[in-house]
Coordinates of C-alpha atoms in Angstrom, one line a residue:
M1 CA 0.0 0.0 0.0
I2 CA 1.3 3.5 -0.9
P3 CA 1.4 5.7 2.2
E4 CA -0.1 9.2 2.2
I5 CA 1.9 12.4 2.1
K6 CA 1.0 14.1 5.4
P7 CA 3.6 16.9 5.7
T8 CA 4.6 18.5 9.0
K9 CA 7.6 20.4 7.5
A10 CA 8.0 22.7 4.6
S11 CA 10.9 23.9 2.5
I12 CA 10.1 27.0 0.5
E13 CA 12.4 28.4 -2.2
S14 CA 12.2 32.1 -1.3
C15 CA 14.9 32.9 -3.9
T16 CA 17.1 30.9 -6.2
A17 CA 20.6 32.4 -6.1
C18 CA 23.6 31.8 -3.8
N19 CA 26.8 33.9 -3.4
H20 CA 29.0 30.8 -2.6
R21 CA 30.2 28.0 -4.8
C22 CA 30.7 25.2 -2.3
Q23 CA 32.4 22.2 -3.8
Y24 CA 29.9 19.8 -2.2
C25 CA 26.8 21.7 -3.6
P26 CA 25.3 21.3 -7.1
I27 CA 25.1 25.1 -7.4
T28 CA 28.8 25.2 -8.2
E29 CA 28.3 23.2 -11.4
Y30 CA 24.8 24.4 -12.1
P31 CA 24.4 28.0 -10.9
K32 CA 21.0 29.6 -11.0
K33 CA 20.1 33.2 -11.8
Q34 CA 18.3 35.1 -9.1
Q35 CA 14.5 34.6 -9.0
V36 CA 12.4 35.7 -6.0
M37 CA 9.1 34.3 -4.7
T38 CA 6.5 37.0 -4.7
M39 CA 4.9 37.9 -1.4
E40 CA 1.6 37.0 -2.9
T41 CA 2.8 33.5 -3.7
F42 CA 4.4 33.2 -0.2
S43 CA 1.1 34.2 1.5
R44 CA -0.7 31.5 -0.6
V45 CA 1.8 28.9 0.5
M46 CA 1.4 29.8 4.1
A47 CA -2.4 29.6 3.8
E48 CA -2.2 26.2 2.2
I49 CA 0.1 25.0 5.0
G50 CA -2.6 26.2 7.5
S51 CA -5.3 24.4 5.6
T52 CA -3.9 21.0 6.5
N53 CA -5.0 21.6 10.1
R54 CA -1.7 20.0 11.2
Q55 CA 0.9 21.6 13.4
F56 CA 4.0 22.1 11.3
E57 CA 7.2 21.4 13.1
R58 CA 9.1 23.9 10.9
I59 CA 9.4 25.8 7.7
S60 CA 12.6 26.8 6.0
L61 CA 13.1 29.4 3.2
S62 CA 15.5 27.3 1.2
H63 CA 16.4 25.2 -1.7
Y64 CA 20.1 25.5 -2.4
N65 CA 20.0 29.2 -2.1
E66 CA 21.4 31.9 0.3
T67 CA 18.6 33.0 2.5
F68 CA 19.9 36.5 2.9
L69 CA 19.8 37.2 -0.8
D70 CA 16.0 37.2 -0.5
P71 CA 14.9 40.9 -0.4
H72 CA 11.7 39.9 1.5
F73 CA 13.4 37.7 4.1
L74 CA 12.4 39.8 7.2
E75 CA 8.8 40.2 6.0
R76 CA 8.5 36.5 5.5
V77 CA 9.8 35.8 9.0
E78 CA 7.4 38.3 10.4
I79 CA 4.5 36.4 8.7
A80 CA 5.6 32.9 9.7
H81 CA 6.3 34.1 13.3
R82 CA 2.7 35.1 13.7
L83 CA 1.3 31.7 12.6
Q84 CA 0.6 29.5 15.6
Y85 CA 0.6 26.4 13.4
I86 CA 4.3 26.8 12.7
D87 CA 6.6 25.8 15.6
Y88 CA 9.8 27.3 14.3
I89 CA 11.7 28.7 11.3
K90 CA 14.9 27.1 10.1
V91 CA 17.3 29.5 8.5
F92 CA 19.8 27.9 6.2
S93 CA 22.7 30.3 5.5
N94 CA 26.4 30.6 4.9
L95 CA 26.1 33.8 7.1
S96 CA 28.5 35.8 4.9
L97 CA 25.8 38.4 4.3
L98 CA 24.5 38.8 7.8
N99 CA 25.0 42.1 9.5
D100 CA 24.3 43.8 12.8
S101 CA 21.1 45.4 11.4
L102 CA 19.7 42.0 10.4
V103 CA 20.7 40.4 13.8
A104 CA 18.8 43.2 15.6
G105 CA 15.9 43.0 13.1
L106 CA 15.4 39.3 13.9
G107 CA 15.3 39.8 17.6
F108 CA 11.5 39.7 17.8
A109 CA 11.6 36.1 16.5
K110 CA 14.6 34.8 18.4
E111 CA 12.8 32.0 20.2
K112 CA 11.3 30.8 16.9
I113 CA 14.4 30.7 14.7
L114 CA 17.1 28.1 14.3
F115 CA 20.1 28.9 12.2
D116 CA 21.6 26.0 10.2
I117 CA 25.1 26.7 8.9
N118 CA 27.5 24.8 6.8
L119 CA 31.0 25.5 8.1
P120 CA 33.6 23.0 6.8
T121 CA 36.6 24.5 8.5
T122 CA 37.9 27.5 10.5
N123 CA 41.1 27.8 8.3
R124 CA 40.6 30.8 6.1
E125 CA 42.5 29.4 3.1
R126 CA 40.8 26.0 3.4
Y127 CA 37.4 27.7 3.6
K128 CA 38.2 29.8 0.5
K129 CA 39.1 26.7 -1.4
I130 CA 36.1 24.7 -0.3
H131 CA 33.4 27.4 -0.5
G132 CA 34.9 29.3 -3.4
R133 CA 34.8 32.7 -1.5
D134 CA 37.1 34.4 0.9
H135 CA 34.3 35.1 3.5
Y136 CA 35.6 33.2 6.5
P137 CA 36.4 36.2 8.7
A138 CA 32.9 37.6 8.2
V139 CA 31.3 34.2 8.8
E140 CA 33.2 33.7 12.1
R141 CA 32.2 37.2 13.2
N142 CA 28.6 36.6 12.4
I143 CA 28.4 33.3 14.2
K144 CA 29.7 34.9 17.3
A145 CA 27.3 37.8 16.9
L146 CA 24.3 35.4 16.7
L147 CA 25.5 33.4 19.7
D148 CA 26.1 36.6 21.7
A149 CA 22.6 37.7 20.9
G150 CA 21.1 34.4 22.1
F151 CA 20.1 32.8 18.8
K152 CA 20.1 29.0 18.5
L153 CA 22.6 27.7 16.0
Q154 CA 23.4 24.3 14.4
I155 CA 26.7 24.2 12.7
N156 CA 27.4 21.4 10.2
A157 CA 31.0 20.5 9.5
Q158 CA 30.6 18.9 6.1
K159 CA 32.6 15.7 5.7
N160 CA 33.5 14.8 2.1
T161 CA 36.3 14.3 -0.4
F162 CA 37.1 18.0 -0.2
T163 CA 37.5 18.2 3.6
T164 CA 39.8 16.7 6.2
E165 CA 39.4 15.4 9.7
E166 CA 41.3 18.4 11.0
D167 CA 38.8 20.7 9.2
A168 CA 36.0 19.3 11.3
L169 CA 38.0 19.3 14.5
S170 CA 38.8 23.0 14.0
V171 CA 35.1 23.8 13.9
E172 CA 34.4 21.7 17.0
R173 CA 37.2 23.4 18.9
L174 CA 36.1 26.9 18.2
F175 CA 32.3 26.6 18.5
G176 CA 31.5 23.3 20.1
K177 CA 31.0 24.8 23.6
R178 CA 28.5 27.4 22.5
A179 CA 26.6 25.8 19.6
K180 CA 25.6 22.3 18.4
V181 CA 28.2 21.1 15.9
N182 CA 27.5 18.1 13.8
V183 CA 29.9 16.3 11.5
V184 CA 27.7 15.7 8.4
L185 CA 28.5 13.3 5.6
S186 CA 27.8 15.2 2.4
D187 CA 25.7 13.4 -0.2
D188 CA 25.9 13.8 -3.9
R189 CA 22.2 15.0 -4.2
S190 CA 21.2 12.1 -6.3
G191 CA 24.1 12.5 -8.7
A192 CA 24.0 16.3 -9.0
V193 CA 27.4 16.8 -7.4
S194 CA 30.4 15.3 -9.2
G195 CA 33.4 14.5 -7.0
L196 CA 31.3 12.8 -4.3
N197 CA 30.7 9.1 -4.0
P198 CA 28.0 8.3 -6.6
N199 CA 25.0 6.0 -5.8
R200 CA 23.4 3.8 -8.3
H201 CA 20.7 1.2 -7.5
E202 CA 19.1 -1.6 -9.5
G203 CA 16.2 -3.8 -8.5
R204 CA 12.9 -2.9 -7.0
L205 CA 12.6 0.4 -5.0
V206 CA 10.5 -0.1 -1.9
G207 CA 10.9 3.1 0.2
C208 CA 12.9 6.1 1.5
S209 CA 14.9 5.8 4.7
T210 CA 14.3 9.5 5.5
R211 CA 10.5 9.8 4.8
R212 CA 11.2 13.2 3.2
V213 CA 8.6 12.5 0.5
L214 CA 5.9 11.9 3.1
D215 CA 6.8 14.4 5.9
Y216 CA 7.8 17.5 3.8
I217 CA 6.4 19.7 1.1
H218 CA 9.0 21.3 -1.1
V219 CA 7.8 24.5 -2.9
G220 CA 9.6 26.4 -5.6
F221 CA 9.7 30.1 -6.0
E222 CA 6.8 30.0 -8.6
G223 CA 4.6 27.9 -6.3
E224 CA 5.5 24.5 -7.9
V225 CA 5.5 21.6 -5.5
F226 CA 8.2 19.0 -6.2
L227 CA 9.1 15.6 -4.8
C228 CA 12.1 16.0 -2.6
C229 CA 15.0 18.3 -1.5
Q230 CA 17.4 16.0 -3.4
D231 CA 15.7 17.2 -6.6
Y232 CA 18.0 20.2 -7.2
F233 CA 16.5 20.8 -10.7
K234 CA 12.9 20.5 -9.4
K235 CA 12.2 18.0 -12.2
Y236 CA 9.7 15.8 -10.3
R237 CA 6.7 18.1 -9.8
L238 CA 3.4 17.2 -8.1
G239 CA 1.5 20.4 -9.0
N240 CA 1.4 24.1 -8.4
L241 CA -0.1 26.0 -5.5
K242 CA -0.9 29.0 -7.7
E243 CA -3.3 26.7 -9.7
Q244 CA -4.4 24.1 -7.1
N245 CA -4.8 23.8 -3.4
L246 CA -2.4 21.6 -1.4
T247 CA -4.9 18.8 -1.0
Q248 CA -5.2 18.5 -4.8
V249 CA -1.5 18.7 -5.3
L250 CA -0.7 15.9 -2.8
A251 CA -3.4 13.7 -4.3
S252 CA -2.5 14.4 -7.9
E253 CA -1.8 11.8 -10.6
Q254 CA 1.9 12.8 -10.6
A255 CA 2.2 12.4 -6.8
R256 CA 0.5 9.0 -7.0
K257 CA 2.9 8.0 -9.8
Y258 CA 6.0 9.0 -8.0
L259 CA 4.9 7.4 -4.8
S260 CA 4.1 4.2 -6.6
Y261 CA 7.7 4.1 -7.9
I262 CA 9.2 4.8 -4.4
Y263 CA 7.1 2.3 -2.5
G264 CA 7.3 -0.6 -5.0
E265 CA 3.8 -0.6 -6.5
A266 CA 5.2 0.1 -9.9
E267 CA 8.7 -0.4 -11.3
A268 CA 10.7 2.8 -11.1
P269 CA 12.2 3.9 -14.5
S270 CA 15.9 3.5 -14.8
D271 CA 16.5 7.2 -14.7
F272 CA 14.2 7.9 -11.7
I273 CA 15.8 10.2 -9.2
C274 CA 15.7 7.7 -6.3
R275 CA 17.9 5.2 -8.2
S276 CA 20.8 7.6 -7.7
C277 CA 20.0 8.5 -4.0
Q278 CA 21.8 7.1 -1.0
F279 CA 18.6 7.3 1.1
A280 CA 16.6 5.0 -1.2
V281 CA 15.5 1.6 0.1
F282 CA 15.6 -1.4 -2.3
E283 CA 14.2 -4.9 -1.9
G284 CA 16.6 -7.2 -0.2
K285 CA 19.1 -4.5 0.6
K286 CA 19.5 -2.8 4.0

């Protein structure tokens, strides 16, 4: 039986561009020009989330972008902060563009914000090589500013073929006493990042180990709802919230087709995204 999509988390592409070129991110090979979700579309997405009558654990304003390139960022946070059916807002950022004015401006929502930051190393030259930008001094300063202001931070020391054990240890030594530091194994985003260990599966697909396709909705800047955060190119679309309501999107023919592939009701095509994903579950394989 195919399970239902019953989202309690949402990832919303508020804008499309990023000012970094991290070696472990597909945006380095496939950069996107800046596109921004209109406030009208954002309000529609928020209303559709509310229409589920479920408490959402969190929303994030992200899909491989830099959050602080969004000109409406503060306005979106103000709206989400007022909504009782959203527990907290997760802010994914490299923090290079944060400034004192933004830190102060976010103070009203301090208890409802969690910053999630990729920081591969505290070595400036190594950071420049891995992230493609010489922004480490600003990033370190901004992390300390957020911690001093009482914001909650999660720092991810990405582990991959571009980083070393010492890189991760340097992050833990500097920030581990004040923030949660995780050593995170980077994945290749279903084949979108070259240079990382590729995944390729044959046989019958029978599930997803992360439940992302069931627990999340992923919404692009134009209101398009797509299958998974691994889908960098937003190829696998379920519908569009500017044309349908969320109930219709989640029950659409496209949603049913993709779920039938993922949960083994139908044979997934050879080029289906999950066949290149490390989180896919296949029959007879753990």
